[in-house]
């Protein structure tokens, strides 16, 4: 995405989460500008049929971990990486929610007035008759962002995501 951002003629703001600076993983150097996905397309990270989990940035890894943990309970979560927040690839999201019937939006911002509220509203508007449960949001608490030493208590973790998945299945 960074290569696509640099090559894009439009203004692009690229956020890099500092918490991920020390992560190590294989890098696919062949993708780059030739990537099949455009800069504004969401990506389905894990296929699933029971619930859709939508995330972006550092919360993506937490949601993939939740999908692995849910698999042990016999639940197949479809995890979507939004990749771009504006424009929002709502088509990929709604297609997944129509398939699964459940939607959980995960982000680091406070739940109140966060991007998750917009995504939840759009999903509800587009997929109302396909939903088996309300769209649930998992995010930071509705308080000012804490100092760095308390950050881990503020940000969503695996347990909070799995709790939302359990609540979605309780309907």
C-alpha positions as a Markdown table, in Angstrom:
| # | Residue | x | y | z |
|---|---|---|---|---|
| 1 | Unk | 0.0 | 0.0 | 0.0 |
| 2 | Unk | 2.8 | 2.4 | 0.7 |
| 3 | Unk | 4.1 | 2.0 | -2.9 |
| 4 | Unk | 0.6 | 2.6 | -4.2 |
| 5 | Unk | 0.2 | 5.6 | -2.0 |
| 6 | Unk | 3.4 | 7.1 | -3.4 |
| 7 | Unk | 2.4 | 6.4 | -7.0 |
| 8 | Unk | -1.1 | 7.9 | -6.5 |
| 9 | Unk | -1.7 | 11.3 | -8.0 |
| 10 | Unk | -4.2 | 12.1 | -5.3 |
| 11 | Unk | -3.3 | 13.3 | -1.8 |
| 12 | Unk | -2.9 | 10.3 | 0.5 |
| 13 | Unk | -2.4 | 10.2 | 4.2 |
| 14 | Unk | -0.7 | 6.9 | 5.2 |
| 15 | Unk | -0.9 | 6.0 | 8.9 |
| 16 | Unk | 1.7 | 3.8 | 10.4 |
| 17 | Unk | 0.9 | 2.3 | 13.8 |
| 18 | Unk | 4.0 | 2.7 | 16.1 |
| 19 | Unk | 2.9 | -0.4 | 18.1 |
| 20 | Unk | 3.7 | -2.5 | 15.0 |
| 21 | Unk | 7.2 | -1.1 | 14.2 |
| 22 | Unk | 8.9 | -4.1 | 15.9 |
| 23 | Unk | 6.7 | -6.8 | 14.3 |
| 24 | Unk | 8.6 | -9.2 | 12.1 |
| 25 | Unk | 7.1 | -11.0 | 9.1 |
| 26 | Unk | 7.8 | -12.0 | 5.5 |
| 27 | Unk | 7.4 | -9.2 | 3.0 |
| 28 | Unk | 6.1 | -9.9 | -0.5 |
| 29 | Unk | 8.2 | -7.5 | -2.6 |
| 30 | Unk | 6.6 | -8.7 | -5.9 |
| 31 | Unk | 3.2 | -7.2 | -5.1 |
| 32 | Unk | 3.9 | -3.5 | -5.0 |
| 33 | Unk | 2.2 | -1.5 | -7.7 |
| 34 | Unk | 1.1 | -4.6 | -9.6 |
| 35 | Unk | -1.1 | -5.7 | -6.7 |
| 36 | Unk | -4.5 | -7.0 | -7.8 |
| 37 | Unk | -6.2 | -4.8 | -5.2 |
| 38 | Unk | -6.5 | -1.1 | -5.7 |
| 39 | Unk | -5.4 | 1.3 | -3.0 |
| 40 | Unk | -9.1 | 1.8 | -2.1 |
| 41 | Unk | -10.1 | -1.8 | -2.0 |
| 42 | Unk | -10.8 | -3.8 | 1.1 |
| 43 | Unk | -9.2 | -7.3 | 1.4 |
| 44 | Unk | -10.7 | -10.4 | 2.8 |
| 45 | Unk | -8.0 | -11.8 | 5.1 |
| 46 | Unk | -9.7 | -14.9 | 6.3 |
| 47 | Unk | -12.8 | -16.6 | 4.7 |
| 48 | Unk | -15.7 | -17.4 | 6.9 |
| 49 | Unk | -19.4 | -18.1 | 6.9 |
| 50 | Unk | -20.6 | -17.4 | 10.5 |
| 51 | Unk | -19.8 | -13.7 | 11.1 |
| 52 | Unk | -17.9 | -10.8 | 9.5 |
| 53 | Unk | -15.3 | -9.0 | 11.5 |
| 54 | Unk | -14.2 | -5.6 | 10.0 |
| 55 | Unk | -10.9 | -4.0 | 11.1 |
| 56 | Unk | -8.0 | -1.8 | 9.8 |
| 57 | Unk | -4.5 | -1.0 | 11.0 |
| 58 | Unk | -3.1 | -2.7 | 14.1 |
| 59 | Unk | -6.5 | -4.2 | 15.1 |
| 60 | Unk | -6.4 | -6.5 | 12.0 |
| 61 | Unk | -3.9 | -8.8 | 13.8 |
| 62 | Unk | -6.1 | -9.0 | 16.8 |
| 63 | Unk | -9.1 | -9.9 | 14.6 |
| 64 | Unk | -7.1 | -12.6 | 12.8 |
| 65 | Unk | -6.2 | -14.0 | 16.2 |
| 66 | Unk | -9.9 | -13.9 | 17.2 |
| 67 | Unk | -10.8 | -15.8 | 14.0 |
| 68 | Unk | -8.2 | -18.5 | 14.9 |
| 69 | Unk | -9.6 | -18.7 | 18.5 |
| 70 | Unk | -13.2 | -18.8 | 17.2 |
| 71 | Unk | -12.3 | -21.7 | 14.9 |
| 72 | Unk | -11.7 | -23.8 | 18.0 |
| 73 | Unk | -15.3 | -23.1 | 19.0 |
| 74 | Unk | -16.5 | -24.1 | 15.5 |
| 75 | Unk | -17.2 | -20.6 | 14.3 |
| 76 | Unk | -15.8 | -19.4 | 11.0 |
| 77 | Unk | -15.2 | -15.7 | 11.1 |
| 78 | Unk | -14.6 | -13.7 | 7.9 |
| 79 | Unk | -12.0 | -11.0 | 8.6 |
| 80 | Unk | -12.0 | -8.0 | 6.4 |
| 81 | Unk | -9.1 | -5.5 | 6.3 |
| 82 | Unk | -10.6 | -2.1 | 5.2 |
| 83 | Unk | -7.2 | -0.9 | 4.1 |
| 84 | Unk | -8.7 | 2.5 | 3.1 |
| 85 | Unk | -10.9 | 4.6 | 5.3 |
| 86 | Unk | -11.9 | 7.2 | 2.7 |
| 87 | Unk | -13.2 | 6.1 | 0.3 |
| 88 | Unk | -14.6 | 3.2 | 2.2 |
| 89 | Unk | -15.0 | 0.0 | 0.2 |
| 90 | Unk | -18.6 | -0.7 | 1.5 |
| 91 | Unk | -19.3 | -3.2 | -1.3 |
| 92 | Unk | -16.8 | -5.8 | 0.0 |
| 93 | Unk | -18.2 | -5.3 | 3.5 |
| 94 | Unk | -21.8 | -5.6 | 2.6 |
| 95 | Unk | -21.3 | -8.7 | 0.4 |
| 96 | Unk | -19.6 | -10.4 | 3.3 |
| 97 | Unk | -22.3 | -9.4 | 5.8 |
| 98 | Unk | -25.1 | -10.6 | 3.5 |
| 99 | Unk | -23.3 | -13.9 | 3.4 |
| 100 | Unk | -22.7 | -14.2 | 7.2 |
| 101 | Unk | -25.6 | -12.4 | 8.7 |
| 102 | Unk | -23.5 | -10.9 | 11.6 |
| 103 | Unk | -21.1 | -8.0 | 11.7 |
| 104 | Unk | -18.5 | -6.9 | 14.3 |
| 105 | Unk | -16.6 | -3.7 | 13.7 |
| 106 | Unk | -13.2 | -3.3 | 15.5 |
| 107 | Unk | -11.1 | -0.2 | 15.7 |
| 108 | Unk | -8.8 | 1.6 | 18.2 |
| 109 | Unk | -10.9 | 4.8 | 18.4 |
| 110 | Unk | -13.5 | 5.3 | 21.1 |
| 111 | Unk | -16.7 | 3.6 | 20.2 |
| 112 | Unk | -18.7 | 6.8 | 20.7 |
| 113 | Unk | -18.6 | 8.8 | 17.4 |
| 114 | Unk | -15.8 | 6.6 | 16.0 |
| 115 | Unk | -15.5 | 5.3 | 12.4 |
| 116 | Unk | -17.2 | 2.1 | 13.6 |
| 117 | Unk | -20.4 | 4.0 | 14.0 |
| 118 | Unk | -20.4 | 5.1 | 10.4 |
| 119 | Unk | -19.6 | 1.5 | 9.2 |
| 120 | Unk | -22.3 | 0.1 | 11.5 |
| 121 | Unk | -24.9 | 2.6 | 10.1 |
| 122 | Unk | -23.9 | 1.8 | 6.5 |
| 123 | Unk | -24.0 | -2.0 | 7.0 |
| 124 | Unk | -27.4 | -1.7 | 8.8 |
| 125 | Unk | -28.8 | 0.4 | 6.0 |
| 126 | Unk | -27.5 | -1.9 | 3.2 |
| 127 | Unk | -28.0 | -5.3 | 4.9 |
| 128 | Unk | -30.9 | -4.8 | 7.3 |
| 129 | Unk | -32.9 | -7.8 | 6.0 |
| 130 | Unk | -29.8 | -10.0 | 6.0 |
| 131 | Unk | -28.7 | -9.3 | 9.6 |
| 132 | Unk | -29.3 | -12.0 | 12.3 |
| 133 | Unk | -28.0 | -9.7 | 15.1 |
| 134 | Unk | -27.3 | -6.0 | 15.5 |
| 135 | Unk | -24.0 | -4.7 | 14.2 |
| 136 | Unk | -21.6 | -4.7 | 17.2 |
| 137 | Unk | -18.7 | -2.3 | 17.7 |
| 138 | Unk | -15.5 | -3.0 | 19.6 |
| 139 | Unk | -13.3 | 0.0 | 20.2 |
| 140 | Unk | -11.6 | 2.1 | 22.8 |
| 141 | Unk | -13.5 | 3.3 | 25.8 |
| 142 | Unk | -15.5 | 6.6 | 25.6 |
| 143 | Unk | -12.8 | 8.4 | 27.5 |
| 144 | Unk | -9.8 | 10.6 | 26.5 |
| 145 | Unk | -6.9 | 8.6 | 25.1 |
| 146 | Unk | -4.8 | 7.5 | 28.0 |
| 147 | Unk | -1.0 | 7.9 | 28.6 |
| 148 | Unk | 1.1 | 5.2 | 26.9 |
| 149 | Unk | 1.5 | 3.1 | 30.1 |
| 150 | Unk | -2.3 | 2.6 | 30.2 |
| 151 | Unk | -2.8 | 2.2 | 26.5 |
| 152 | Unk | -3.1 | -1.6 | 26.6 |
| 153 | Unk | -6.1 | -1.3 | 28.9 |
| 154 | Unk | -7.8 | 1.1 | 26.6 |
| 155 | Unk | -7.4 | -0.6 | 23.3 |
| 156 | Unk | -9.5 | -3.6 | 22.2 |
| 157 | Unk | -7.9 | -7.0 | 22.8 |
| 158 | Unk | -8.6 | -10.6 | 21.9 |
| 159 | Unk | -11.0 | -11.1 | 24.8 |
| 160 | Unk | -13.1 | -8.0 | 23.9 |
| 161 | Unk | -13.4 | -9.1 | 20.3 |
| 162 | Unk | -14.3 | -12.7 | 21.2 |
| 163 | Unk | -16.9 | -11.3 | 23.7 |
| 164 | Unk | -18.5 | -9.3 | 20.8 |
| 165 | Unk | -18.6 | -12.5 | 18.7 |
| 166 | Unk | -20.3 | -14.4 | 21.5 |
| 167 | Unk | -22.8 | -11.5 | 21.9 |
| 168 | Unk | -23.5 | -11.6 | 18.1 |
| 169 | Unk | -24.3 | -15.3 | 18.3 |
| 170 | Unk | -26.5 | -14.8 | 21.4 |
| 171 | Unk | -29.3 | -13.1 | 19.3 |
